[in-house]
PDB file of C-alpha atoms in Angstrom:
ATOM      1  CA  MET A  24     -58.381 102.059-109.159  1.00 54.00           C
ATOM      2  CA  SER A  25     -55.226 100.722-107.769  1.00 85.00           C
ATOM      3  CA  VAL A  26     -56.502  97.442-106.416  1.00 94.00           C
ATOM      4  CA  LYS A  27     -59.059  95.384-108.470  1.00 96.00           C
ATOM      5  CA  ALA A  28     -61.573  93.377-106.581  1.00 96.00           C
ATOM      6  CA  ASP A  29     -61.680  90.446-109.147  1.00 96.00           C
ATOM      7  CA  LEU A  30     -57.811  89.653-108.814  1.00 98.00           C
ATOM      8  CA  GLN A  31     -55.888  87.972-106.067  1.00 98.00           C
ATOM      9  CA  TYR A  32     -52.515  89.162-104.889  1.00 98.00           C
ATOM     10  CA  VAL A  33     -49.215  88.303-102.991  1.00 97.00           C
ATOM     11  CA  PRO A  34     -47.245  90.387-100.492  1.00 97.00           C
ATOM     12  CA  SER A  35     -44.465  90.708-103.245  1.00 96.00           C
ATOM     13  CA  HIS A  36     -46.862  92.910-105.244  1.00 97.00           C
ATOM     14  CA  GLU A  37     -47.867  90.548-108.100  1.00 98.00           C
ATOM     15  CA  TRP A  38     -51.488  89.989-108.994  1.00 98.00           C
ATOM     16  CA  VAL A  39     -53.161  86.813-110.327  1.00 98.00           C
ATOM     17  CA  ARG A  40     -56.215  86.260-112.377  1.00 98.00           C
ATOM     18  CA  ILE A  41     -57.372  82.614-112.254  1.00 97.00           C
ATOM     19  CA  GLU A  42     -59.110  81.715-115.534  1.00 96.00           C
ATOM     20  CA  GLY A  43     -60.098  77.931-115.270  1.00 94.00           C
ATOM     21  CA  GLY A  44     -56.796  76.018-115.166  1.00 97.00           C
ATOM     22  CA  GLU A  45     -54.671  79.109-116.076  1.00 98.00           C
ATOM     23  CA  ALA A  46     -53.416  82.132-114.349  1.00 98.00           C
ATOM     24  CA  VAL A  47     -52.506  85.526-115.803  1.00 98.00           C
ATOM     25  CA  ILE A  48     -49.956  87.271-113.728  1.00 98.00           C
ATOM     26  CA  GLY A  49     -48.398  90.803-113.681  1.00 98.00           C
ATOM     27  CA  ILE A  50     -47.255  93.356-111.082  1.00 98.00           C
ATOM     28  CA  THR A  51     -49.603  95.538-109.145  1.00 97.00           C
ATOM     29  CA  HIS A  52     -50.411  99.300-109.734  1.00 96.00           C
ATOM     30  CA  PHE A  53     -48.724  99.927-106.346  1.00 96.00           C
ATOM     31  CA  ALA A  54     -45.556  98.111-107.472  1.00 96.00           C
ATOM     32  CA  GLN A  55     -45.358  99.965-110.736  1.00 96.00           C
ATOM     33  CA  GLU A  56     -45.973 103.232-108.858  1.00 94.00           C
ATOM     34  CA  GLN A  57     -42.975 102.633-106.405  1.00 94.00           C
ATOM     35  CA  LEU A  58     -40.745 101.612-109.189  1.00 95.00           C
ATOM     36  CA  GLY A  59     -41.330 104.575-111.453  1.00 95.00           C
ATOM     37  CA  ASP A  60     -41.214 104.498-115.297  1.00 96.00           C
ATOM     38  CA  LEU A  61     -40.221 101.008-116.445  1.00 97.00           C
ATOM     39  CA  THR A  62     -37.395 100.777-118.897  1.00 97.00           C
ATOM     40  CA  PHE A  63     -36.923  97.008-119.197  1.00 97.00           C
ATOM     41  CA  VAL A  64     -38.978  93.738-118.511  1.00 97.00           C
ATOM     42  CA  GLU A  65     -37.492  90.290-118.440  1.00 97.00           C
ATOM     43  CA  LEU A  66     -39.761  87.481-118.359  1.00 98.00           C
ATOM     44  CA  PRO A  67     -39.349  83.664-118.294  1.00 98.00           C
ATOM     45  CA  ALA A  68     -39.410  81.513-121.478  1.00 98.00           C
ATOM     46  CA  VAL A  69     -42.561  79.736-122.769  1.00 98.00           C
ATOM     47  CA  GLY A  70     -42.363  76.237-121.490  1.00 98.00           C
ATOM     48  CA  ALA A  71     -40.559  77.155-118.256  1.00 98.00           C
ATOM     49  CA  HIS A  72     -41.864  75.453-115.148  1.00 98.00           C
ATOM     50  CA  LEU A  73     -42.398  77.661-112.046  1.00 97.00           C
ATOM     51  CA  GLU A  74     -43.029  76.867-108.455  1.00 97.00           C
ATOM     52  CA  ALA A  75     -45.034  79.426-106.328  1.00 96.00           C
ATOM     53  CA  ASP A  76     -42.914  82.157-105.074  1.00 96.00           C
ATOM     54  CA  GLN A  77     -39.960  81.337-107.420  1.00 96.00           C
ATOM     55  CA  GLU A  78     -38.369  84.343-109.189  1.00 97.00           C
ATOM     56  CA  MET A  79     -39.584  84.372-112.851  1.00 97.00           C
ATOM     57  CA  GLY A  80     -38.168  87.560-114.102  1.00 97.00           C
ATOM     58  CA  SER A  81     -37.159  91.176-113.347  1.00 97.00           C
ATOM     59  CA  VAL A  82     -38.332  94.707-114.134  1.00 97.00           C
ATOM     60  CA  GLU A  83     -35.981  97.696-114.246  1.00 97.00           C
ATOM     61  CA  SER A  84     -36.993 101.348-113.851  1.00 96.00           C
ATOM     62  CA  VAL A  85     -35.332 104.613-113.788  1.00 90.00           C
ATOM     63  CA  LYS A  86     -35.244 104.176-109.899  1.00 90.00           C
ATOM     64  CA  ALA A  87     -34.488 100.501-109.263  1.00 90.00           C
ATOM     65  CA  ALA A  88     -34.302  96.892-110.465  1.00 94.00           C
ATOM     66  CA  SER A  89     -36.744  94.425-108.842  1.00 96.00           C
ATOM     67  CA  ASP A  90     -37.294  90.671-109.282  1.00 97.00           C
ATOM     68  CA  ILE A  91     -40.790  89.377-110.134  1.00 97.00           C
ATOM     69  CA  TYR A  92     -42.047  86.226-108.261  1.00 98.00           C
ATOM     70  CA  CYS A  93     -44.575  83.717-109.650  1.00 97.00           C
ATOM     71  CA  PRO A  94     -47.458  83.405-107.235  1.00 97.00           C
ATOM     72  CA  VAL A  95     -48.576  80.130-108.478  1.00 98.00           C
ATOM     73  CA  ALA A  96     -46.913  76.855-109.694  1.00 98.00           C
ATOM     74  CA  GLY A  97     -47.285  75.746-113.390  1.00 98.00           C
ATOM     75  CA  GLU A  98     -45.897  76.000-116.955  1.00 98.00           C
ATOM     76  CA  VAL A  99     -45.565  79.357-118.670  1.00 98.00           C
ATOM     77  CA  ILE A 100     -47.766  79.061-121.693  1.00 98.00           C
ATOM     78  CA  ALA A 101     -47.459  82.780-122.900  1.00 98.00           C
ATOM     79  CA  VAL A 102     -45.592  85.838-122.248  1.00 98.00           C
ATOM     80  CA  ASN A 103     -46.493  89.321-123.184  1.00 98.00           C
ATOM     81  CA  GLU A 104     -44.005  89.965-125.897  1.00 97.00           C
ATOM     82  CA  ALA A 105     -45.339  93.660-126.416  1.00 98.00           C
ATOM     83  CA  LEU A 106     -43.483  94.442-123.092  1.00 98.00           C
ATOM     84  CA  GLU A 107     -39.932  93.780-124.622  1.00 96.00           C
ATOM     85  CA  ASN A 108     -40.289  96.847-126.958  1.00 97.00           C
ATOM     86  CA  ALA A 109     -42.924  98.708-124.618  1.00 97.00           C
ATOM     87  CA  PRO A 110     -42.388  98.237-120.966  1.00 97.00           C
ATOM     88  CA  GLU A 111     -44.196 101.303-120.274  1.00 97.00           C
ATOM     89  CA  LYS A 112     -47.424  99.431-120.823  1.00 97.00           C
ATOM     90  CA  VAL A 113     -46.993  97.981-117.189  1.00 97.00           C
ATOM     91  CA  ASN A 114     -47.035 101.610-116.036  1.00 97.00           C
ATOM     92  CA  GLU A 115     -49.913 102.572-118.012  1.00 97.00           C
ATOM     93  CA  SER A 116     -52.220  99.648-117.588  1.00 97.00           C
ATOM     94  CA  PRO A 117     -50.821  97.112-115.183  1.00 97.00           C
ATOM     95  CA  TYR A 118     -53.872  94.898-115.054  1.00 97.00           C
ATOM     96  CA  GLU A 119     -54.843  94.715-118.888  1.00 96.00           C
ATOM     97  CA  GLU A 120     -52.118  95.514-121.397  1.00 97.00           C
ATOM     98  CA  GLY A 121     -49.162  95.161-118.985  1.00 98.00           C
ATOM     99  CA  TRP A 122     -49.967  91.514-118.026  1.00 98.00           C
ATOM    100  CA  MET A 123     -46.613  89.553-117.944  1.00 98.00           C
ATOM    101  CA  VAL A 124     -47.261  85.860-118.049  1.00 98.00           C
ATOM    102  CA  ARG A 125     -49.834  83.004-118.505  1.00 98.00           C
ATOM    103  CA  VAL A 126     -49.344  79.943-116.589  1.00 98.00           C
ATOM    104  CA  ARG A 127     -51.070  76.537-116.825  1.00 98.00           C
ATOM    105  CA  LEU A 128     -51.623  75.588-113.167  1.00 98.00           C
ATOM    106  CA  SER A 129     -49.987  72.359-111.880  1.00 97.00           C
ATOM    107  CA  ALA A 130     -51.398  72.894-108.417  1.00 94.00           C
ATOM    108  CA  GLN A 131     -54.186  74.656-106.852  1.00 93.00           C
ATOM    109  CA  PRO A 132     -52.974  78.181-105.688  1.00 95.00           C
ATOM    110  CA  THR A 133     -52.636  78.795-102.006  1.00 94.00           C
ATOM    111  CA  GLY A 134     -51.776  81.804 -99.843  1.00 95.00           C
ATOM    112  CA  LEU A 135     -53.222  84.423-102.305  1.00 97.00           C
ATOM    113  CA  LEU A 136     -54.645  87.737-100.848  1.00 98.00           C
ATOM    114  CA  ASP A 137     -57.964  88.980-101.591  1.00 97.00           C
ATOM    115  CA  ALA A 138     -58.326  92.780-102.648  1.00 97.00           C
ATOM    116  CA  ALA A 139     -59.110  93.822 -99.161  1.00 97.00           C
ATOM    117  CA  ALA A 140     -56.060  92.021 -97.529  1.00 97.00           C
ATOM    118  CA  TYR A 141     -53.865  93.563-100.238  1.00 97.00           C
ATOM    119  CA  GLU A 142     -55.265  97.017 -99.639  1.00 96.00           C
ATOM    120  CA  LYS A 143     -54.386  96.589 -95.934  1.00 96.00           C
ATOM    121  CA  LEU A 144     -50.760  95.427 -96.776  1.00 96.00           C
ATOM    122  CA  ILE A 145     -50.065  98.294 -98.963  1.00 96.00           C
ATOM    123  CA  ALA A 146     -51.509 100.755 -96.467  1.00 94.00           C
ATOM    124  CA  GLU A 147     -49.104  99.495 -93.904  1.00 93.00           C
ATOM    125  CA  GLU A 148     -46.162  99.795 -96.280  1.00 86.00           C
ATOM    126  CA  ALA A 149     -47.013 103.406 -97.544  1.00 75.00           C
TER     127      ALA A 149
END
C-alpha cells in the first residue's frame, strides 16, 4: 500500500506518525518511487531544532537529489543511523525501516494531510 491510513502527510511528500509528544518522520512511498534507488541520505544532527517546513536533510538517488523538509516543529531526538550504510531501506520499507528522524514536538502540528487528502494530491501529480 502506497498511502497508509494511520499516518499524516505534507505536500512535499514526507509522512508523520505522531506518538504522544513525538513525531516519527520519513518520505512517502510515492516520493521514493519518483526518486528511484536511493544512494545517499543526509539527516540532521540529534539535538537540532527544526521548524515546520524547514529543510532537514536530503536524499540522493540515481535519478536526482531532493531536499527533505520537517513537517513539524521540534528537537531531533533520534535519526535512523542504519540509512547511512543502507539508504535502500527507504526504497524497501519507507514507512517502517526507512523512517528518518524522531522529533520531540515543540508545537502542535498544523497543516498535515490525512491519507485521503494525500492520495488526492499524488493522483493530481501522477
